[in-house]
JSON list of C-alpha atoms in Angstrom, two decimals:
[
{"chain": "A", "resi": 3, "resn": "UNK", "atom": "CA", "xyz": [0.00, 0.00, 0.00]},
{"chain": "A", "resi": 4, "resn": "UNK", "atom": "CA", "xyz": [1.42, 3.38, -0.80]},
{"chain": "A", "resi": 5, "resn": "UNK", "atom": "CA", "xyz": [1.69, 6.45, 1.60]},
{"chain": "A", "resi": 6, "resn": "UNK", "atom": "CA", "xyz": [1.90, 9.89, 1.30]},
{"chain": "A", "resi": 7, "resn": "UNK", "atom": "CA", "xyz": [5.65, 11.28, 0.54]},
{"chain": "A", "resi": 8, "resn": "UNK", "atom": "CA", "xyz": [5.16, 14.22, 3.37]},
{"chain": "A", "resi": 9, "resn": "UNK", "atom": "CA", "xyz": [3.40, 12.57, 6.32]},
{"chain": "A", "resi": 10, "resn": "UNK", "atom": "CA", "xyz": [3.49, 8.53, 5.94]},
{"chain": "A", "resi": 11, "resn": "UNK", "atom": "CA", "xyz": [0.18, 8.54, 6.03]},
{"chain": "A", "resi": 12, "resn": "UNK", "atom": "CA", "xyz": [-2.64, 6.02, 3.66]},
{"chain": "A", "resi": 13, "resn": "UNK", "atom": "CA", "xyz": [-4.87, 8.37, 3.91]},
{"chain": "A", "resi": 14, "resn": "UNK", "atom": "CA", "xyz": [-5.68, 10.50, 0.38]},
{"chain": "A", "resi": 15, "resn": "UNK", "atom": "CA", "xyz": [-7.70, 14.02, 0.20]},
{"chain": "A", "resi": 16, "resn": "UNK", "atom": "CA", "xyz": [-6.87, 16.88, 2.88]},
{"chain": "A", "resi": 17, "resn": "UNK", "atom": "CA", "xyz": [-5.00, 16.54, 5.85]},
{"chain": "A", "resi": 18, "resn": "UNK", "atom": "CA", "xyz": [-1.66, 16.22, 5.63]},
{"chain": "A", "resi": 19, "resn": "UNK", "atom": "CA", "xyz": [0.10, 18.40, 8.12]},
{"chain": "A", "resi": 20, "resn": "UNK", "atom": "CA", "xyz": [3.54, 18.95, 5.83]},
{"chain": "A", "resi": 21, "resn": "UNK", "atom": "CA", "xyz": [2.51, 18.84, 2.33]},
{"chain": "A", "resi": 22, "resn": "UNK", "atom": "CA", "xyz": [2.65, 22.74, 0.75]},
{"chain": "A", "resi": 23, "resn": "UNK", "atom": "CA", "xyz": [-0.78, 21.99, -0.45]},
{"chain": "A", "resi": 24, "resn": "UNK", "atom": "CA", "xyz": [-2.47, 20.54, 2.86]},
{"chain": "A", "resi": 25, "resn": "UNK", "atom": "CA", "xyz": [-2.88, 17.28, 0.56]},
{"chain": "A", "resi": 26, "resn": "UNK", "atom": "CA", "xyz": [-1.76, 14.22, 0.73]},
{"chain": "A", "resi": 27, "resn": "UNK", "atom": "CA", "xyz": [0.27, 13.06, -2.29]},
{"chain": "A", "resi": 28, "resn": "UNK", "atom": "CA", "xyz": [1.40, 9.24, -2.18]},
{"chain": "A", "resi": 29, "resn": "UNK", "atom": "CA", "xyz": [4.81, 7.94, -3.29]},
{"chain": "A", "resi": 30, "resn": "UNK", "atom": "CA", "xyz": [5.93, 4.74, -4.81]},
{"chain": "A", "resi": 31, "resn": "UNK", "atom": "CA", "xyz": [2.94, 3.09, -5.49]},
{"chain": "A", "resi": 32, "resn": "UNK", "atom": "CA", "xyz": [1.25, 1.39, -8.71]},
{"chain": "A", "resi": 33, "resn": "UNK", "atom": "CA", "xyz": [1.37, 3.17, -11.74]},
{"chain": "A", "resi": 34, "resn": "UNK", "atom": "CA", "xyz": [-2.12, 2.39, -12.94]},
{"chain": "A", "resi": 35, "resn": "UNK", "atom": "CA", "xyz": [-3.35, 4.92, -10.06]},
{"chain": "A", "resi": 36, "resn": "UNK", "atom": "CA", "xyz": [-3.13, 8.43, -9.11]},
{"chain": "A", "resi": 37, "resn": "UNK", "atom": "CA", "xyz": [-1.18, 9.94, -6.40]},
{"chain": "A", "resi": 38, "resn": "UNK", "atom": "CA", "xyz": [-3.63, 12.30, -5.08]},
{"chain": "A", "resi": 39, "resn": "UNK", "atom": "CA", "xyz": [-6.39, 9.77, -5.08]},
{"chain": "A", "resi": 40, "resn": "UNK", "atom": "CA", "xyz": [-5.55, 6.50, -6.14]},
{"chain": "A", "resi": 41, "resn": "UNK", "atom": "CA", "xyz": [-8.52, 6.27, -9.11]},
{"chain": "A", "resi": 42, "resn": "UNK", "atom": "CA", "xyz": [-7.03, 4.58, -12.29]},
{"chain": "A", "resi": 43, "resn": "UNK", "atom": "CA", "xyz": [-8.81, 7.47, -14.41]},
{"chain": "A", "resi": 44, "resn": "UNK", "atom": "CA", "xyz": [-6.98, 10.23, -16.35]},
{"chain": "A", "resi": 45, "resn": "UNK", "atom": "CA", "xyz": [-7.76, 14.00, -16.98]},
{"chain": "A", "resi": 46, "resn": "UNK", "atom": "CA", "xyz": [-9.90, 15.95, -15.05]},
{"chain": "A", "resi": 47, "resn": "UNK", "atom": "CA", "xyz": [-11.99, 14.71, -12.14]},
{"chain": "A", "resi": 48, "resn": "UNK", "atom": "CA", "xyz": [-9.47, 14.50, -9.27]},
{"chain": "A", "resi": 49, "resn": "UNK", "atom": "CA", "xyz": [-11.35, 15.59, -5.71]},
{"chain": "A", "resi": 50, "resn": "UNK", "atom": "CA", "xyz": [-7.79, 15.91, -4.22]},
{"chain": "A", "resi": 51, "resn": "UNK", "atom": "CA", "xyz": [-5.15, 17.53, -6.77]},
{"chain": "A", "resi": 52, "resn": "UNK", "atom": "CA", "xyz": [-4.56, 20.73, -6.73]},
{"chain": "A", "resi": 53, "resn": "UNK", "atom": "CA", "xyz": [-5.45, 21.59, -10.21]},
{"chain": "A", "resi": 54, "resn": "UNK", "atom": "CA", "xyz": [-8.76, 18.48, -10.70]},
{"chain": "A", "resi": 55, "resn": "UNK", "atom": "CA", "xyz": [-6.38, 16.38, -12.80]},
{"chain": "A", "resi": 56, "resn": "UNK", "atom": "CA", "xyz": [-5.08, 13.25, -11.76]},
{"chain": "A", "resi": 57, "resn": "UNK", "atom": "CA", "xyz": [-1.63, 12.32, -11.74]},
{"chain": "A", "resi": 58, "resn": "UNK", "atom": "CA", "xyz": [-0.17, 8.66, -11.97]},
{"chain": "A", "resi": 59, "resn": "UNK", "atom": "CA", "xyz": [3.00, 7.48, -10.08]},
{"chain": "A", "resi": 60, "resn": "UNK", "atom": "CA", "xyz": [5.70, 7.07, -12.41]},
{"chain": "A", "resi": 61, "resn": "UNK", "atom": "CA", "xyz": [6.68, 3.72, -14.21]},
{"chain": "A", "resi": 62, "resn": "UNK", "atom": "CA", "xyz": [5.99, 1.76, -16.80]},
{"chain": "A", "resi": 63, "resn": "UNK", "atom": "CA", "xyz": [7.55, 4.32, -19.11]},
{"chain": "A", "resi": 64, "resn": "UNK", "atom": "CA", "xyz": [4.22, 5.93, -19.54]},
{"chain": "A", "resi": 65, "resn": "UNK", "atom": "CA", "xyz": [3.08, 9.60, -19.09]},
{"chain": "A", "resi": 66, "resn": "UNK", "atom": "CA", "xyz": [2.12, 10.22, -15.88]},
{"chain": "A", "resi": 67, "resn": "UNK", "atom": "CA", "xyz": [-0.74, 12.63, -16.64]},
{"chain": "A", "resi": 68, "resn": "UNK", "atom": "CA", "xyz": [-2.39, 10.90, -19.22]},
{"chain": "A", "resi": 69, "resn": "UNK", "atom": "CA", "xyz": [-1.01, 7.08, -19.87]},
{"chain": "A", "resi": 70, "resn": "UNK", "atom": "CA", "xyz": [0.85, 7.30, -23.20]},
{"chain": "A", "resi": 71, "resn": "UNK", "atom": "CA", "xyz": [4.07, 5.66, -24.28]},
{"chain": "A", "resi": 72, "resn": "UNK", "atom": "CA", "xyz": [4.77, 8.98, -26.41]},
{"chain": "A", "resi": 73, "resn": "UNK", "atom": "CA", "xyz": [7.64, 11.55, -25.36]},
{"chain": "A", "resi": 74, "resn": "UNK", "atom": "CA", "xyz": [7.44, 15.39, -26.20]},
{"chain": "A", "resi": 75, "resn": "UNK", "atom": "CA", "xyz": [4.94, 17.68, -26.58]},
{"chain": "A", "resi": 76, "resn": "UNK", "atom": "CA", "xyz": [1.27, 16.48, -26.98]},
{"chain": "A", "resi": 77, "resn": "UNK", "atom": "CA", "xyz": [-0.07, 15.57, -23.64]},
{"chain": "A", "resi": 78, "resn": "UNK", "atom": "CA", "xyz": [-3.90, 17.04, -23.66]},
{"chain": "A", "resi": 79, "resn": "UNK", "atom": "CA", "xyz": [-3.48, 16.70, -19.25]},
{"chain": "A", "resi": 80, "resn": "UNK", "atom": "CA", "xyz": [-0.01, 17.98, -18.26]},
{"chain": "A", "resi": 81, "resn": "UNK", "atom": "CA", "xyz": [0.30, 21.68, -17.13]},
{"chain": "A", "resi": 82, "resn": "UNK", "atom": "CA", "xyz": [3.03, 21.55, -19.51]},
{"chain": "A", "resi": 83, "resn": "UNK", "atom": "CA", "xyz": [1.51, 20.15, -22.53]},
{"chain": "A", "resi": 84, "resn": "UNK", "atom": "CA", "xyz": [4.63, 17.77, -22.59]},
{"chain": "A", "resi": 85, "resn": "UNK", "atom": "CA", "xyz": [4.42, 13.77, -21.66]},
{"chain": "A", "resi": 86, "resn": "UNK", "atom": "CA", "xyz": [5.94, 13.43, -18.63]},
{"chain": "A", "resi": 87, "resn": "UNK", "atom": "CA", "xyz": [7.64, 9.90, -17.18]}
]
């Protein structure tokens, strides 16, 4: 089970007493789910992120905002429009 990077915590959503964003974020878990609050869904719809999108724990040489194998620009979820791994 993954835990939040700041606290140590399982817990996702609000709460976390040393995250910059009051948030808990999770670290080193699965891939297929978002840090912020575990769903396996991409794009908007996150109740816990900062900015409503989810974001995926890195691995599987996929983008961590929106699933793709690509590199570069092109990512419709990132904040930076780039795929990031």
């Amino acid at each position: 089970m993954s835990k939040c990077k700041y606290c140590g915590s399982t817990s996702y959503g609000s709460g976390c007493p040393y995250s910059p964003t009051k948030r808990h974020e999770h670290a080193g878990g699965d891939e297929k789910k978002c840090v912020f609050c575990g769903s396996t869904s991409y794009g908007s719809g996150c109740p816990y992120s900062p900015t409503k999108k989810h974001k995926h724990f890195t691995g599987g040489n996929k983008c961590i905002y929106c699933g793709s194998k690509s590199t570069g620009s092109g990512c419709p979820y990132s904040p930076t429009r780039r795929h990031e791994k």
